Amino acid sequence: MPEFKYKTMGQQFGRRSWAEPWKIKMVEPLRMLTPEERRRAASEAGYNTFLLRSEDVYIDLLTDSGTSAMSDRQWAGLMLGDEAYAGSRNFYRLEDAIRKFYGFKHVVPTHQGRGAEHLISKALIEPGDIIPGNMYFTTTRLHQELAGGTFVDVICAAAHDPTDRSPFKGDVDLDKLEALIRKVGAEKIPYVSLAGTVNMAGGQPVSMANVKALRALTDRHGIRLYLDATRMAENAFFIQEREPGYREKSIAEILKEFCSFTDGCWMSSKKDNLVNIGGWLAVNHEDVFEKARNMVVIYEGLHTYGGMAGRDMEAVAIGIEEMVDEDHIRSRVDQVRYLGTLLLDWGIPIVEPAGGHAIFLDAKRFYPHIPQAQFPAQTLAAELYLDSGIRSMERGNVSAGRDPKTGDHRYPALELTRLTIPRRVYTQAHMDVVAESIKAAFDSRDKTRGLKMVYEPEYLRFFQARFEPLA
Ligand SMILES: *Cc1c(COP(=O)(O)O)cnc(C)c1O
């Protein structure tokens, strides 16, 4: 397949300019701190952007999780919340939306994505099991490990190379997976854990051809295939754009076709589903449904709310309909690519091609003089905050954690600083401001020194670790 080529906005849309496909009905004022105030805030936060107060942030690109702007329809939907303890009508609305757009039979609501990951990991994994997947995600892998399993990465090699412009860098390497199955035995593999798009690889999509082949391979070995559907609408957009035969299909059709090759999915509604909180698990197999529905009452809430208020489930149901709107998804992904194109024009190293939800700065190439043990991606996130009050986050050595066996840092191939774009929140003008701040950090890169970690929590250390600048 030929590598992906960038197009200007005009080429993408066949007209001159591009604008957000919404207008603003309610505004939330932004404030920028002085340089002195930012220095104090950074130091108090231990140079970890997760520990900053939101009030001290100007443009917040920490995450696209739960940060979406809801539509007028979703806000109106909140007033239709049926807060009955059992059998809320909003649950049945949500169940219908999931069946219609994702196509799975059984739905178990949870408070957010990791609640669903907890249920499926506990339902399917026995101690000693192996779970292959297309690159780890922090909470997904941790739940698999806590259930006694070991995650094994079987993503294609291109995913680990930030300069490789292949169109589907989220694809599973089927030979690698087949070799793993032969080595450990199919009975040790409860399921393959497939994510579309792959967050940690830079938001890279999985092709329809790959999921089809994966289904055939797992069927041959009697292994189940479950999907992390958190950003599958964005994945569907990339298939429509890049994969032969899908140009004329709608996002909704592509999403449903992709899901049809899997046995079920877990979902963080805080991403694609355009809400501030929520999640769910949806499966076809009765046995998994039975187990998950038994466990949800222990960990989340009754099986018709799972930790969400009735009004939240209504907003998720409406968000699912809005997420597959062609104008919405195209402008969402193109806003991300607009930022990426500005940076590439200035020669700033990013993961290419730009993914669906974020621009990932390649900190190894940005700061070649800072060794990975001194956290170049964490350093870059701190520098951007100091320059302009923009909040990004580290996806590198700190996020990868330590190897449970050896206790060493994992030193991942990708050392990235992620600028994640919330859905429907910021305008193109905000993207210009962000790009200029990154350019300022890039122009003064030779003077920048790394960080040392002075506090390290036991789990998911990137959330709470503290750092100090090296002299
Ligand atoms: C956010 C996320 C999760 C976890 O969901 P939460 O709602 O944050 O608990 C799982 N997988 C992926 C790919 C995610 O991005």
CSV table of C-alpha atoms and ligand atoms in Angstrom, one decimal:
chain,number,residue,atom,x,y,z
A,1,MET,CA,0.0,0.0,0.0
A,2,PRO,CA,1.4,3.5,-0.9
A,3,GLU,CA,2.4,5.7,2.0
A,4,PHE,CA,-0.1,8.3,3.2
A,5,LYS,CA,0.3,11.8,1.6
A,6,TYR,CA,-0.9,15.0,3.3
A,7,LYS,CA,-3.3,17.2,1.5
A,8,THR,CA,-4.1,20.8,2.2
A,9,MET,CA,-7.5,21.6,3.7
A,10,GLY,CA,-8.7,22.9,0.2
A,11,GLN,CA,-7.7,19.6,-1.4
A,12,GLN,CA,-9.4,17.6,1.4
A,13,PHE,CA,-12.7,19.4,1.0
A,14,GLY,CA,-12.6,20.6,-2.6
A,15,ARG,CA,-13.1,24.2,-1.6
A,16,ARG,CA,-11.0,27.0,-0.3
A,17,SER,CA,-11.3,27.2,3.5
A,18,TRP,CA,-12.2,25.0,6.3
A,19,ALA,CA,-14.2,25.9,9.4
A,20,GLU,CA,-15.5,24.0,12.4
A,21,PRO,CA,-18.9,22.5,11.6
A,22,TRP,CA,-20.5,24.1,14.7
A,23,LYS,CA,-21.0,27.5,16.3
A,24,ILE,CA,-20.5,28.5,19.9
A,25,LYS,CA,-23.5,28.9,22.1
A,26,MET,CA,-21.8,29.1,25.5
A,27,VAL,CA,-18.3,30.3,26.3
A,28,GLU,CA,-15.9,29.4,29.1
A,29,PRO,CA,-13.3,32.1,29.6
A,30,LEU,CA,-9.6,31.2,29.4
A,31,ARG,CA,-6.8,32.9,31.4
A,32,MET,CA,-3.1,32.9,30.8
A,33,LEU,CA,-0.7,33.1,33.8
A,34,THR,CA,2.4,35.3,33.7
A,35,PRO,CA,5.7,33.6,33.1
A,36,GLU,CA,6.6,33.9,36.8
A,37,GLU,CA,3.3,32.4,37.8
A,38,ARG,CA,3.8,29.5,35.4
A,39,ARG,CA,7.3,28.8,36.8
A,40,ARG,CA,5.8,28.6,40.3
A,41,ALA,CA,2.9,26.4,39.2
A,42,ALA,CA,5.3,24.0,37.3
A,43,SER,CA,7.6,23.7,40.3
A,44,GLU,CA,4.7,23.0,42.7
A,45,ALA,CA,3.4,20.3,40.3
A,46,GLY,CA,6.8,18.6,40.3
A,47,TYR,CA,7.1,19.3,36.5
A,48,ASN,CA,4.3,16.7,35.9
A,49,THR,CA,1.5,18.2,33.9
A,50,PHE,CA,-1.0,15.8,35.5
A,51,LEU,CA,-0.4,17.6,38.8
A,52,LEU,CA,-1.1,21.1,37.5
A,53,ARG,CA,-4.4,22.8,38.5
A,54,SER,CA,-6.7,23.3,35.5
A,55,GLU,CA,-7.0,26.9,36.5
A,56,ASP,CA,-3.3,27.4,35.8
A,57,VAL,CA,-3.6,26.0,32.3
A,58,TYR,CA,-4.3,28.2,29.2
A,59,ILE,CA,-4.9,25.6,26.4
A,60,ASP,CA,-5.5,22.1,27.8
A,61,LEU,CA,-4.3,19.4,25.5
A,62,LEU,CA,-3.6,16.9,28.3
A,63,THR,CA,-6.2,14.5,27.1
A,64,ASP,CA,-9.2,14.0,24.9
A,65,SER,CA,-10.8,11.9,27.6
A,66,GLY,CA,-13.9,13.4,29.1
A,67,THR,CA,-13.0,16.8,27.7
A,68,SER,CA,-15.4,16.9,24.8
A,69,ALA,CA,-18.0,19.7,24.4
A,70,MET,CA,-21.5,18.2,24.4
A,71,SER,CA,-24.0,19.4,21.8
A,72,ASP,CA,-27.2,21.2,22.5
A,73,ARG,CA,-29.0,17.9,21.9
A,74,GLN,CA,-26.9,16.2,24.6
A,75,TRP,CA,-27.5,18.9,27.1
A,76,ALA,CA,-31.2,18.7,26.4
A,77,GLY,CA,-30.9,14.9,26.8
A,78,LEU,CA,-29.6,15.4,30.4
A,79,MET,CA,-33.0,16.7,31.3
A,80,LEU,CA,-34.5,13.4,30.2
A,81,GLY,CA,-32.6,11.4,32.8
A,82,ASP,CA,-34.6,8.6,34.4
A,83,GLU,CA,-32.9,8.2,37.7
A,84,ALA,CA,-34.8,5.0,38.8
A,85,TYR,CA,-32.4,2.6,40.5
A,86,ALA,CA,-33.4,-0.2,38.2
A,87,GLY,CA,-34.5,-0.4,34.6
A,88,SER,CA,-33.9,3.3,33.7
A,89,ARG,CA,-35.3,4.1,30.3
A,90,ASN,CA,-32.0,5.7,29.4
A,91,PHE,CA,-30.3,2.4,29.7
A,92,TYR,CA,-32.5,0.9,27.0
A,93,ARG,CA,-31.8,4.0,24.8
A,94,LEU,CA,-28.1,3.3,25.3
A,95,GLU,CA,-28.5,-0.4,24.6
A,96,ASP,CA,-30.4,0.4,21.4
A,97,ALA,CA,-27.7,2.8,20.2
A,98,ILE,CA,-24.9,0.4,20.9
A,99,ARG,CA,-26.7,-2.4,19.1
A,100,LYS,CA,-27.5,-0.2,16.1
A,101,PHE,CA,-24.1,1.4,15.6
A,102,TYR,CA,-21.6,-1.2,17.0
A,103,GLY,CA,-23.8,-4.2,16.4
A,104,PHE,CA,-23.1,-6.2,19.6
A,105,LYS,CA,-25.9,-8.2,21.4
A,106,HIS,CA,-25.4,-7.7,25.1
A,107,VAL,CA,-24.5,-4.4,26.9
A,108,VAL,CA,-23.1,-3.9,30.4
A,109,PRO,CA,-22.7,-0.3,31.4
A,110,THR,CA,-19.7,0.8,33.5
A,111,HIS,CA,-18.6,4.1,35.0
A,112,GLN,CA,-15.8,4.5,32.4
A,113,GLY,CA,-13.5,2.5,30.1
A,114,ARG,CA,-11.4,0.9,32.8
A,115,GLY,CA,-14.5,-0.4,34.6
A,116,ALA,CA,-15.2,-2.4,31.4
A,117,GLU,CA,-11.6,-3.5,31.1
A,118,HIS,CA,-11.7,-4.8,34.7
A,119,LEU,CA,-14.8,-6.8,34.0
A,120,ILE,CA,-13.6,-8.4,30.7
A,121,SER,CA,-10.1,-9.1,32.1
A,122,LYS,CA,-11.6,-10.8,35.2
A,123,ALA,CA,-14.2,-12.7,33.1
A,124,LEU,CA,-11.7,-14.2,30.6
A,125,ILE,CA,-8.1,-14.3,32.0
A,126,GLU,CA,-6.7,-17.1,34.1
A,127,PRO,CA,-3.4,-16.7,35.9
A,128,GLY,CA,-0.5,-17.6,33.5
A,129,ASP,CA,-2.5,-16.6,30.4
A,130,ILE,CA,-1.0,-14.6,27.5
A,131,ILE,CA,-2.9,-11.7,25.9
A,132,PRO,CA,-1.6,-10.6,22.5
A,133,GLY,CA,-2.5,-7.1,21.4
A,134,ASN,CA,-1.6,-4.3,19.0
A,135,MET,CA,0.6,-2.3,21.4
A,136,TYR,CA,-0.3,-1.9,25.1
A,137,PHE,CA,-2.5,0.8,26.6
A,138,THR,CA,-1.8,1.7,30.2
A,139,THR,CA,-5.1,0.8,32.0
A,140,THR,CA,-5.8,-2.1,29.6
A,141,ARG,CA,-2.5,-3.9,30.2
A,142,LEU,CA,-2.7,-3.2,34.0
A,143,HIS,CA,-6.1,-4.9,34.3
A,144,GLN,CA,-4.8,-7.8,32.2
A,145,GLU,CA,-1.8,-8.1,34.5
A,146,LEU,CA,-3.9,-7.8,37.7
A,147,ALA,CA,-6.1,-10.7,36.4
A,148,GLY,CA,-2.9,-12.8,36.2
A,149,GLY,CA,-2.2,-12.4,32.5
A,150,THR,CA,0.8,-11.2,30.5
A,151,PHE,CA,0.4,-8.8,27.6
A,152,VAL,CA,2.5,-9.5,24.5
A,153,ASP,CA,2.8,-6.8,21.8
A,154,VAL,CA,2.1,-8.1,18.3
A,155,ILE,CA,1.7,-4.8,16.5
A,156,CYS,CA,3.4,-4.4,13.1
A,157,ALA,CA,7.0,-3.1,13.2
A,158,ALA,CA,6.1,0.2,11.4
A,159,ALA,CA,4.2,1.3,14.6
A,160,HIS,CA,7.5,1.6,16.4
A,161,ASP,CA,9.0,3.9,13.8
A,162,PRO,CA,7.7,7.5,14.1
A,163,THR,CA,9.1,8.3,10.6
A,164,ASP,CA,7.3,5.4,8.8
A,165,ARG,CA,4.3,6.9,6.8
A,166,SER,CA,2.4,3.7,6.3
A,167,PRO,CA,-1.4,4.3,6.3
A,168,PHE,CA,-2.3,1.5,8.8
A,169,LYS,CA,0.4,1.4,11.5
A,170,GLY,CA,-2.1,0.0,14.0
A,171,ASP,CA,-2.2,-3.4,12.1
A,172,VAL,CA,-1.4,-6.6,13.9
A,173,ASP,CA,1.6,-8.5,12.6
A,174,LEU,CA,-0.2,-11.7,11.8
A,175,ASP,CA,3.1,-13.7,11.5
A,176,LYS,CA,4.2,-12.5,14.9
A,177,LEU,CA,0.8,-13.5,16.4
A,178,GLU,CA,0.9,-16.9,14.7
A,179,ALA,CA,4.4,-17.6,16.0
A,180,LEU,CA,3.3,-16.6,19.5
A,181,ILE,CA,0.3,-19.0,19.3
A,182,ARG,CA,2.5,-21.8,18.2
A,183,LYS,CA,5.0,-21.1,21.0
A,184,VAL,CA,2.6,-20.8,24.0
A,185,GLY,CA,-0.4,-22.8,22.7
A,186,ALA,CA,-3.9,-21.4,21.8
A,187,GLU,CA,-5.3,-22.7,25.1
A,188,LYS,CA,-3.1,-20.1,27.0
A,189,ILE,CA,-4.6,-17.2,25.0
A,190,PRO,CA,-8.1,-16.3,26.1
A,191,TYR,CA,-8.5,-13.5,23.5
A,192,VAL,CA,-6.6,-11.2,21.3
A,193,SER,CA,-6.9,-7.6,22.5
A,194,LEU,CA,-7.3,-5.3,19.4
A,195,ALA,CA,-7.4,-1.5,19.7
A,196,GLY,CA,-8.5,0.9,16.9
A,197,THR,CA,-7.0,3.4,16.7
A,198,VAL,CA,-3.8,2.7,18.6
A,199,ASN,CA,-3.3,5.5,21.1
A,200,MET,CA,0.3,4.7,22.2
A,201,ALA,CA,1.4,4.4,18.5
A,202,GLY,CA,0.2,7.9,17.9
A,203,GLY,CA,-3.5,7.3,17.1
A,204,GLN,CA,-2.7,5.0,14.2
A,205,PRO,CA,-5.5,3.0,12.5
A,206,VAL,CA,-6.1,-0.7,11.9
A,207,SER,CA,-7.2,-1.6,8.4
A,208,MET,CA,-10.4,-3.6,7.6
A,209,ALA,CA,-8.2,-6.1,5.8
A,210,ASN,CA,-6.2,-6.7,8.9
A,211,VAL,CA,-9.2,-7.2,11.2
A,212,LYS,CA,-10.7,-9.6,8.6
A,213,ALA,CA,-7.5,-11.6,8.5
A,214,LEU,CA,-7.2,-11.5,12.2
A,215,ARG,CA,-10.7,-13.0,12.5
A,216,ALA,CA,-9.8,-15.8,10.2
A,217,LEU,CA,-6.5,-16.5,12.1
A,218,THR,CA,-8.1,-16.5,15.5
A,219,ASP,CA,-11.0,-18.7,14.3
A,220,ARG,CA,-8.5,-21.3,13.0
A,221,HIS,CA,-7.1,-21.5,16.6
A,222,GLY,CA,-10.4,-21.1,18.5
A,223,ILE,CA,-9.3,-17.8,20.1
A,224,ARG,CA,-11.7,-14.9,20.7
A,225,LEU,CA,-11.1,-11.4,19.5
A,226,TYR,CA,-12.1,-8.4,21.6
A,227,LEU,CA,-11.9,-4.8,20.6
A,228,ASP,CA,-10.9,-1.7,22.5
A,229,ALA,CA,-13.5,0.5,20.6
A,230,THR,CA,-12.6,3.7,22.4
A,231,ARG,CA,-11.6,5.5,19.2
A,232,MET,CA,-13.1,3.3,16.6
A,233,ALA,CA,-15.1,6.1,14.9
A,234,GLU,CA,-11.8,7.8,14.1
A,235,ASN,CA,-10.4,4.5,12.9
A,236,ALA,CA,-13.5,4.2,10.6
A,237,PHE,CA,-12.7,7.6,9.1
A,238,PHE,CA,-9.1,6.5,8.2
A,239,ILE,CA,-10.5,3.4,6.5
A,240,GLN,CA,-12.9,5.5,4.5
A,241,GLU,CA,-10.1,7.8,3.5
A,242,ARG,CA,-7.3,5.3,2.8
A,243,GLU,CA,-8.5,1.8,2.2
A,244,PRO,CA,-9.6,0.7,-1.3
A,245,GLY,CA,-13.3,0.1,-1.6
A,246,TYR,CA,-14.4,2.2,1.4
A,247,ARG,CA,-14.5,5.7,-0.1
A,248,GLU,CA,-18.3,5.4,-0.8
A,249,LYS,CA,-19.2,3.8,2.5
A,250,SER,CA,-20.4,5.9,5.5
A,251,ILE,CA,-18.6,6.1,8.8
A,252,ALA,CA,-21.5,4.3,10.4
A,253,GLU,CA,-21.3,1.4,7.9
A,254,ILE,CA,-17.6,1.0,8.3
A,255,LEU,CA,-17.7,1.1,12.1
A,256,LYS,CA,-20.4,-1.7,12.1
A,257,GLU,CA,-18.5,-3.8,9.5
A,258,PHE,CA,-15.3,-3.6,11.6
A,259,CYS,CA,-17.0,-4.6,14.8
A,260,SER,CA,-18.7,-7.5,13.0
A,261,PHE,CA,-15.3,-9.3,12.9
A,262,THR,CA,-14.9,-9.1,16.6
A,263,ASP,CA,-16.7,-10.8,19.6
A,264,GLY,CA,-17.3,-7.7,21.5
A,265,CYS,CA,-15.7,-4.5,22.8
A,266,TRP,CA,-15.0,-2.3,25.8
A,267,MET,CA,-15.5,1.4,25.5
A,268,SER,CA,-14.4,4.6,27.1
A,269,SER,CA,-17.4,6.9,26.2
A,270,LYS,CA,-15.2,9.8,27.4
A,271,LYS,CA,-13.5,9.7,23.9
A,272,ASP,CA,-15.5,9.0,20.7
A,273,ASN,CA,-18.9,9.0,22.5
A,274,LEU,CA,-18.6,12.8,23.2
A,275,VAL,CA,-19.4,12.8,26.9
A,276,ASN,CA,-17.6,13.8,30.1
A,277,ILE,CA,-18.0,10.4,31.9
A,278,GLY,CA,-19.2,6.9,31.0
A,279,GLY,CA,-18.3,3.6,29.5
A,280,TRP,CA,-19.6,0.2,28.6
A,281,LEU,CA,-18.8,-3.4,27.6
A,282,ALA,CA,-20.7,-5.0,24.7
A,283,VAL,CA,-20.3,-8.7,23.8
A,284,ASN,CA,-21.9,-11.4,21.7
A,285,HIS,CA,-21.0,-14.5,23.8
A,286,GLU,CA,-23.5,-15.4,26.5
A,287,ASP,CA,-20.9,-16.8,28.9
A,288,VAL,CA,-18.9,-13.5,29.0
A,289,PHE,CA,-22.1,-11.5,29.3
A,290,GLU,CA,-23.3,-13.7,32.2
A,291,LYS,CA,-20.0,-13.3,34.1
A,292,ALA,CA,-19.7,-9.5,33.4
A,293,ARG,CA,-23.3,-8.9,34.4
A,294,ASN,CA,-22.6,-10.8,37.7
A,295,MET,CA,-19.5,-8.8,38.4
A,296,VAL,CA,-20.8,-5.4,37.5
A,297,VAL,CA,-23.0,-5.3,40.6
A,298,ILE,CA,-19.9,-5.8,42.8
A,299,TYR,CA,-17.6,-3.2,41.2
A,300,GLU,CA,-19.7,-0.6,39.3
A,301,GLY,CA,-23.5,-0.7,40.1
A,302,LEU,CA,-26.6,-2.4,39.0
A,303,HIS,CA,-26.5,-3.9,35.5
A,304,THR,CA,-28.8,-1.2,34.1
A,305,TYR,CA,-26.6,1.8,35.2
A,306,GLY,CA,-23.1,0.5,36.0
A,307,GLY,CA,-21.9,3.7,37.7
A,308,MET,CA,-23.6,6.1,35.4
A,309,ALA,CA,-26.6,8.4,36.2
A,310,GLY,CA,-29.6,7.9,33.9
A,311,ARG,CA,-28.9,11.4,32.3
A,312,ASP,CA,-25.3,10.3,31.6
A,313,MET,CA,-26.5,7.2,29.7
A,314,GLU,CA,-28.9,9.5,27.7
A,315,ALA,CA,-25.9,11.7,26.7
A,316,VAL,CA,-23.9,8.7,25.7
A,317,ALA,CA,-26.7,7.4,23.5
A,318,ILE,CA,-27.0,10.8,21.7
A,319,GLY,CA,-23.2,11.1,21.5
A,320,ILE,CA,-23.0,7.7,19.7
A,321,GLU,CA,-25.3,9.1,17.0
A,322,GLU,CA,-23.3,12.3,16.7
A,323,MET,CA,-19.9,10.6,16.6
A,324,VAL,CA,-20.6,8.9,13.2
A,325,ASP,CA,-21.7,12.2,11.6
A,326,GLU,CA,-19.4,12.6,8.5
A,327,ASP,CA,-18.8,16.4,9.0
A,328,HIS,CA,-18.1,15.9,12.7
A,329,ILE,CA,-15.5,13.1,12.3
A,330,ARG,CA,-13.8,14.7,9.3
A,331,SER,CA,-13.4,18.1,11.1
A,332,ARG,CA,-12.3,16.3,14.3
A,333,VAL,CA,-9.5,14.5,12.5
A,334,ASP,CA,-8.6,17.4,10.2
A,335,GLN,CA,-8.1,19.8,13.1
A,336,VAL,CA,-5.5,17.4,14.5
A,337,ARG,CA,-3.8,17.2,11.1
A,338,TYR,CA,-3.9,21.0,10.7
A,339,LEU,CA,-1.8,21.3,13.8
A,340,GLY,CA,0.5,18.5,12.5
A,341,THR,CA,1.0,20.2,9.1
A,342,LEU,CA,2.0,23.5,10.7
A,343,LEU,CA,4.7,21.6,12.7
A,344,LEU,CA,6.0,19.6,9.8
A,345,ASP,CA,6.3,22.8,7.8
A,346,TRP,CA,8.7,24.1,10.5
A,347,GLY,CA,10.7,20.8,10.5
A,348,ILE,CA,9.5,19.8,13.9
A,349,PRO,CA,9.7,16.0,14.5
A,350,ILE,CA,6.2,14.4,15.0
A,351,VAL,CA,4.9,10.9,14.6
A,352,GLU,CA,3.8,10.5,11.0
A,353,PRO,CA,1.2,10.2,9.6
A,354,ALA,CA,-0.6,12.3,12.2
A,355,GLY,CA,-3.2,10.2,14.0
A,356,GLY,CA,-6.8,10.7,14.8
A,357,HIS,CA,-6.9,12.3,18.2
A,358,ALA,CA,-3.5,13.8,18.9
A,359,ILE,CA,-0.2,15.1,17.6
A,360,PHE,CA,2.8,13.3,19.2
A,361,LEU,CA,6.0,15.2,19.3
A,362,ASP,CA,9.0,12.9,18.9
A,363,ALA,CA,11.0,13.9,21.9
A,364,LYS,CA,14.0,11.7,21.0
A,365,ARG,CA,14.5,13.8,17.8
A,366,PHE,CA,13.4,17.0,19.4
A,367,TYR,CA,16.0,16.7,22.2
A,368,PRO,CA,18.7,14.3,20.8
A,369,HIS,CA,21.1,15.5,23.6
A,370,ILE,CA,18.8,14.4,26.5
A,371,PRO,CA,19.2,10.6,27.3
A,372,GLN,CA,16.0,8.6,27.8
A,373,ALA,CA,16.9,8.1,31.5
A,374,GLN,CA,16.4,11.9,31.9
A,375,PHE,CA,12.9,11.8,30.4
A,376,PRO,CA,13.0,13.9,27.3
A,377,ALA,CA,9.2,13.7,26.6
A,378,GLN,CA,8.4,14.7,30.2
A,379,THR,CA,10.9,17.6,29.8
A,380,LEU,CA,9.2,18.8,26.6
A,381,ALA,CA,5.8,18.8,28.3
A,382,ALA,CA,7.2,20.9,31.1
A,383,GLU,CA,8.9,23.3,28.6
A,384,LEU,CA,5.6,23.9,26.7
A,385,TYR,CA,3.8,24.7,29.9
A,386,LEU,CA,6.6,27.1,30.9
A,387,ASP,CA,6.5,28.8,27.5
A,388,SER,CA,2.8,29.4,27.1
A,389,GLY,CA,0.6,27.6,29.7
A,390,ILE,CA,-0.2,24.8,27.2
A,391,ARG,CA,-0.7,21.4,28.8
A,392,SER,CA,0.5,18.3,27.1
A,393,MET,CA,1.5,14.9,28.5
A,394,GLU,CA,4.3,12.4,28.4
A,395,ARG,CA,4.0,9.1,26.6
A,396,GLY,CA,7.4,7.6,26.9
A,397,ASN,CA,9.7,6.2,29.6
A,398,VAL,CA,7.5,7.5,32.5
A,399,SER,CA,4.3,6.1,31.1
A,400,ALA,CA,5.9,2.7,30.2
A,401,GLY,CA,6.7,2.1,33.8
A,402,ARG,CA,9.0,-0.7,35.1
A,403,ASP,CA,9.3,-4.3,34.0
A,404,PRO,CA,7.5,-6.3,36.8
A,405,LYS,CA,10.3,-9.0,36.6
A,406,THR,CA,13.5,-7.0,36.4
A,407,GLY,CA,12.3,-3.7,38.0
A,408,ASP,CA,14.1,-1.7,35.4
A,409,HIS,CA,12.6,1.2,33.4
A,410,ARG,CA,11.0,-0.2,30.2
A,411,TYR,CA,12.7,2.3,27.9
A,412,PRO,CA,10.1,2.2,25.1
A,413,ALA,CA,11.2,2.8,21.4
A,414,LEU,CA,8.7,5.7,21.3
A,415,GLU,CA,9.5,8.7,23.6
A,416,LEU,CA,6.6,11.1,22.8
A,417,THR,CA,4.9,14.2,24.1
A,418,ARG,CA,1.3,14.1,23.3
A,419,LEU,CA,-0.9,17.1,22.4
A,420,THR,CA,-4.4,15.7,22.5
A,421,ILE,CA,-7.2,17.6,21.0
A,422,PRO,CA,-10.5,17.6,22.8
A,423,ARG,CA,-13.5,17.2,20.6
A,424,ARG,CA,-15.4,20.3,19.5
A,425,VAL,CA,-13.7,22.5,22.2
A,426,TYR,CA,-10.9,24.5,20.5
A,427,THR,CA,-10.8,26.4,17.2
A,428,GLN,CA,-8.2,26.6,14.5
A,429,ALA,CA,-6.9,29.9,16.1
A,430,HIS,CA,-6.0,27.9,19.3
A,431,MET,CA,-4.1,25.4,17.1
A,432,ASP,CA,-2.0,28.3,15.7
A,433,VAL,CA,-1.1,29.4,19.2
A,434,VAL,CA,-0.1,25.9,20.2
A,435,ALA,CA,2.1,25.5,17.1
A,436,GLU,CA,3.9,28.7,17.7
A,437,SER,CA,4.6,27.7,21.3
A,438,ILE,CA,6.1,24.4,20.1
A,439,LYS,CA,8.2,26.3,17.6
A,440,ALA,CA,9.6,28.5,20.5
A,441,ALA,CA,10.5,25.4,22.5
A,442,PHE,CA,12.1,23.9,19.4
A,443,ASP,CA,14.2,27.1,18.6
A,444,SER,CA,15.6,27.1,22.2
A,445,ARG,CA,16.1,23.3,22.4
A,446,ASP,CA,19.9,23.3,22.7
A,447,LYS,CA,19.6,25.1,26.1
A,448,THR,CA,17.1,22.7,27.6
A,449,ARG,CA,18.2,20.1,30.2
A,450,GLY,CA,16.4,16.9,31.3
A,451,LEU,CA,14.7,16.0,34.5
A,452,LYS,CA,15.3,13.5,37.4
A,453,MET,CA,12.4,11.6,39.1
A,454,VAL,CA,12.2,12.4,42.8
A,455,TYR,CA,9.0,10.6,43.6
A,456,GLU,CA,7.7,7.4,42.0
A,457,PRO,CA,4.3,5.8,42.8
A,458,GLU,CA,3.8,2.1,42.4
A,459,TYR,CA,1.0,2.0,39.8
A,460,LEU,CA,0.6,4.1,36.6
A,461,ARG,CA,3.4,6.3,37.8
A,462,PHE,CA,3.0,8.9,35.1
A,463,PHE,CA,-0.1,10.2,36.9
A,464,GLN,CA,1.6,11.2,40.1
A,465,ALA,CA,5.4,11.1,39.7
A,466,ARG,CA,7.4,14.2,40.6
A,467,PHE,CA,10.5,15.6,39.0
A,468,GLU,CA,13.2,18.2,39.4
A,469,PRO,CA,15.2,19.9,36.7
A,470,LEU,CA,18.8,18.7,36.3
A,471,ALA,CA,21.3,21.5,37.0
B,1,LIG,C1,-9.0,6.1,27.8
B,1,LIG,C2,-8.7,4.8,27.3
B,1,LIG,C3,-9.1,3.6,28.1
B,1,LIG,C4,-9.6,3.7,29.5
B,1,LIG,O1,-10.8,4.4,29.6
B,1,LIG,P1,-11.2,5.3,30.9
B,1,LIG,O2,-12.5,5.9,30.5
B,1,LIG,O3,-10.1,6.4,30.9
B,1,LIG,O4,-11.2,4.5,32.1
B,1,LIG,C5,-8.9,2.4,27.5
B,1,LIG,N1,-8.4,2.3,26.3
B,1,LIG,C6,-8.0,3.3,25.5
B,1,LIG,C7,-7.4,3.1,24.2
B,1,LIG,C8,-8.2,4.6,26.0
B,1,LIG,O5,-7.8,5.7,25.3
